[in-house]
Coordinates of C-alpha atoms in Angstrom, one line a residue:
M144 CA -10.1 7.5 22.0
K145 CA -11.9 10.7 23.6
K146 CA -11.8 12.9 19.9
T147 CA -14.1 12.1 17.3
E148 CA -10.6 12.3 15.2
E149 CA -7.3 11.5 15.5
L150 CA -4.1 10.8 14.6
V151 CA -2.5 7.5 15.4
S152 CA 0.8 7.4 13.5
S153 CA 2.7 9.6 11.6
N154 CA 6.2 9.0 9.6
I155 CA 8.4 9.8 6.2
I156 CA 10.3 7.4 4.3
L157 CA 13.5 8.5 1.9
Q158 CA 14.6 6.5 -0.9
G159 CA 18.0 6.8 -2.5
E160 CA 21.9 5.3 -1.6
F161 CA 23.1 6.6 1.3
E162 CA 26.0 5.5 3.5
P163 CA 24.7 4.8 7.4
M164 CA 28.1 4.5 9.1
K165 CA 28.0 8.7 8.2
F166 CA 25.5 9.0 9.9
D167 CA 27.0 8.9 13.8
K168 CA 25.8 11.3 16.8
L169 CA 28.1 14.2 15.4
F170 CA 26.8 14.0 12.0
F171 CA 22.9 15.3 13.8
I172 CA 25.1 17.2 15.6
K173 CA 27.3 19.5 13.4
N174 CA 24.2 19.8 11.8
D175 CA 22.5 21.5 14.3
V176 CA 19.7 18.9 14.2
F177 CA 20.2 17.8 17.8
L178 CA 22.3 17.8 20.8
E179 CA 24.4 14.9 22.4
E180 CA 21.7 14.8 25.3
D181 CA 18.9 14.3 22.8
F182 CA 20.1 10.9 21.8
E183 CA 18.6 8.5 23.9
E184 CA 20.3 4.9 25.3
N185 CA 19.3 2.8 23.0
S186 CA 20.4 4.8 19.7
L187 CA 22.3 2.3 17.6
F188 CA 24.8 2.9 15.9
S189 CA 26.7 0.0 12.7
K190 CA 28.5 0.0 9.5
N191 CA 24.8 -1.0 7.8
A192 CA 22.2 0.3 9.9
V193 CA 21.6 3.5 12.1
S194 CA 18.7 3.4 14.5
I195 CA 18.6 6.7 16.9
S196 CA 16.0 7.8 19.1
T197 CA 15.2 10.9 20.7
K198 CA 12.3 12.0 22.8
E199 CA 10.0 12.9 19.5
F200 CA 11.5 11.0 17.0
L201 CA 12.7 7.6 15.6
I202 CA 15.1 7.3 12.8
N203 CA 16.1 4.2 11.1
I204 CA 18.7 4.8 8.5
T205 CA 19.8 1.9 5.8
K206 CA 21.3 1.5 3.0
K207 CA 18.1 2.2 0.6
Q208 CA 16.1 3.9 3.1
I209 CA 16.0 6.4 5.7
V210 CA 12.2 6.3 7.7
I211 CA 11.3 8.7 10.4
I212 CA 8.7 8.1 12.8
L213 CA 7.2 10.6 15.2
K214 CA 7.3 9.0 18.5
N215 CA 4.0 11.5 19.6
N216 CA 2.5 12.2 16.7
I217 CA 3.1 16.2 17.5
V218 CA 4.0 17.5 13.9
N219 CA 6.8 19.4 14.3
I220 CA 7.0 21.1 10.8
E221 CA 10.1 22.9 12.0
K222 CA 12.0 20.1 13.2
I223 CA 10.7 18.1 10.8
S224 CA 11.9 19.8 8.1
K225 CA 15.5 20.6 9.6
I226 CA 15.8 17.2 9.9
I227 CA 14.9 16.5 5.8
T228 CA 17.0 18.8 5.0
T229 CA 19.9 18.2 6.7
L230 CA 19.6 14.7 4.8
K231 CA 19.1 16.4 1.4
N232 CA 22.0 18.7 1.2
N233 CA 24.0 15.5 1.9
Y234 CA 22.2 12.9 -0.4
N235 CA 20.4 12.8 -3.3
F236 CA 16.4 11.0 -2.8
L237 CA 15.3 9.3 -5.2
M238 CA 11.8 9.2 -3.2
I239 CA 10.0 10.7 -0.6
S240 CA 7.0 10.0 1.0
F241 CA 4.7 11.5 4.3
N242 CA 2.4 9.7 5.8
Q243 CA 0.0 9.9 8.2
K244 CA -2.8 7.6 9.6
W245 CA -6.2 9.0 11.3
F246 CA -8.6 6.9 13.4
K247 CA -12.5 8.2 12.8
L248 CA -14.8 6.8 15.3
N249 CA -18.6 6.6 14.6
E250 CA -21.3 4.5 15.9
N251 CA -22.3 2.6 12.7
I252 CA -19.6 2.3 10.4
N253 CA -21.2 0.1 8.1
E254 CA -24.1 2.3 7.1
L255 CA -21.5 5.1 7.4
T256 CA -19.2 2.9 4.7
R257 CA -22.2 2.2 2.4
T258 CA -23.6 5.3 2.5
N259 CA -20.7 6.9 1.1
F260 CA -18.3 4.1 -0.8
Y261 CA -21.3 1.6 -2.1
P262 CA -20.2 0.6 -5.5
S263 CA -23.7 1.4 -7.2
K264 CA -22.1 0.8 -10.7
S265 CA -20.5 -2.5 -10.2
S266 CA -23.9 -4.8 -10.3
Y267 CA -21.4 -8.1 -9.3
L268 CA -20.1 -6.2 -6.0
N269 CA -23.8 -4.8 -5.1
E270 CA -24.9 -8.4 -5.1
Y271 CA -22.4 -10.0 -3.6
F272 CA -21.7 -7.9 -0.9
K273 CA -25.7 -6.9 0.1
N274 CA -25.7 -8.5 3.5
E275 CA -26.6 -6.1 6.5
D276 CA -22.9 -5.7 7.5
S277 CA -21.2 -5.6 4.3
A278 CA -19.0 -2.5 4.9
F279 CA -16.8 -0.7 2.1
G280 CA -13.8 1.2 1.8
Y281 CA -12.6 3.9 -0.8
Y282 CA -8.9 4.6 -2.6
A283 CA -8.4 7.2 -4.2
S284 CA -5.1 9.3 -5.3
K285 CA -4.7 12.9 -7.1
N286 CA -1.4 15.0 -8.2
L287 CA -1.1 17.5 -5.6
D288 CA 1.7 20.4 -6.3
N289 CA 4.5 18.3 -7.5
G290 CA 3.6 15.1 -5.9
R291 CA 0.6 12.6 -5.6
F292 CA -1.8 12.7 -2.8
K293 CA -3.4 9.3 -2.0
V294 CA -6.0 8.4 0.5
D295 CA -7.4 5.1 1.6
I296 CA -10.7 4.6 3.0
K297 CA -11.8 1.1 5.7
P298 CA -13.4 0.2 8.4
I299 CA -11.4 -1.9 11.1
T300 CA -12.3 -3.4 14.5
L301 CA -9.4 -2.1 17.4
V302 CA -9.5 -4.3 20.2
S303 CA -8.2 -4.2 23.7
V304 CA -7.0 -7.5 25.5
V305 CA -6.4 -5.6 28.8
E306 CA -10.1 -4.5 28.8
K307 CA -11.7 -7.3 26.2
K308 CA -13.3 -4.3 23.9
E309 CA -13.5 -3.9 20.8
L310 CA -13.7 -0.7 19.2
D311 CA -14.9 0.0 15.0
V312 CA -13.5 2.9 13.6
L313 CA -12.8 4.5 10.0
S314 CA -8.7 4.0 9.5
F315 CA -7.7 6.6 7.1
D316 CA -4.7 6.1 5.1
F317 CA -2.8 9.1 3.6
S318 CA 0.6 10.0 1.9
F319 CA 2.2 12.6 -0.3
H320 CA 4.3 11.2 -2.6
L321 CA 7.1 13.0 -4.5
D322 CA 9.4 11.1 -6.9
K323 CA 10.9 14.1 -8.4
I324 CA 12.9 16.1 -5.7
N325 CA 14.4 18.7 -7.1
D326 CA 16.6 22.5 -5.4
T327 CA 13.1 24.2 -5.2
F328 CA 11.3 21.0 -2.9
N329 CA 10.7 22.5 0.4
P330 CA 9.7 19.7 3.2
N331 CA 7.8 22.3 5.1
Q332 CA 5.1 23.0 2.2
S333 CA 5.1 19.1 1.9
L334 CA 4.0 18.4 5.9
I335 CA 1.6 21.2 5.6
K336 CA 0.1 20.6 2.7
L337 CA -0.9 16.9 3.7
G338 CA -2.0 17.9 6.9
E339 CA -4.2 21.0 5.2
E340 CA -5.3 17.6 2.9
S341 CA -6.1 15.3 5.5
E342 CA -8.1 17.2 8.0
K343 CA -10.0 18.3 5.4
L344 CA -10.6 15.2 4.3
I345 CA -11.2 13.6 6.6
K346 CA -13.5 16.1 9.1
S347 CA -16.1 16.0 5.8
F348 CA -17.2 12.4 7.4

């Protein structure tokens, strides 16, 4: 990782009642989501599950859930919105969640977490985790527009088997969760809001 912070994974999860067998190639071609040549050879279509692989996306569809994974972590807002809107026009969602994981490099993770997340009002935790190697995390959530914005921050150690190295990073898990999907729902706005809130928070460290 050359950058101070880096987006390492991004996905969208839709929950509801779906019929995987209806999500064939023709469905996505007819709705101008993908072209025939966009589908990679490892795409699979069956009665109970569908797995669509393209250059940008991996889309897994089951009877209860649709997961859209961004392969290269490039947030193509227009394309993602097109996929979600097409699905929404054919099915009702019970819930949708936009998720991102970021890593941030720091030379002294323990000191950084102690400075920002030390539980000053918890005498028990202060006594129990008082070693110099103690590290701390943080979870918080708030209402945002029509959804709930959540963040889970914690220190982790990445291990490179090839280079035999360890790298300490601060992991940020962001989620923008909506339980009520109405006619005014705009995936563009949700994606933009998640990006703005995530970057604003991570750059403050």
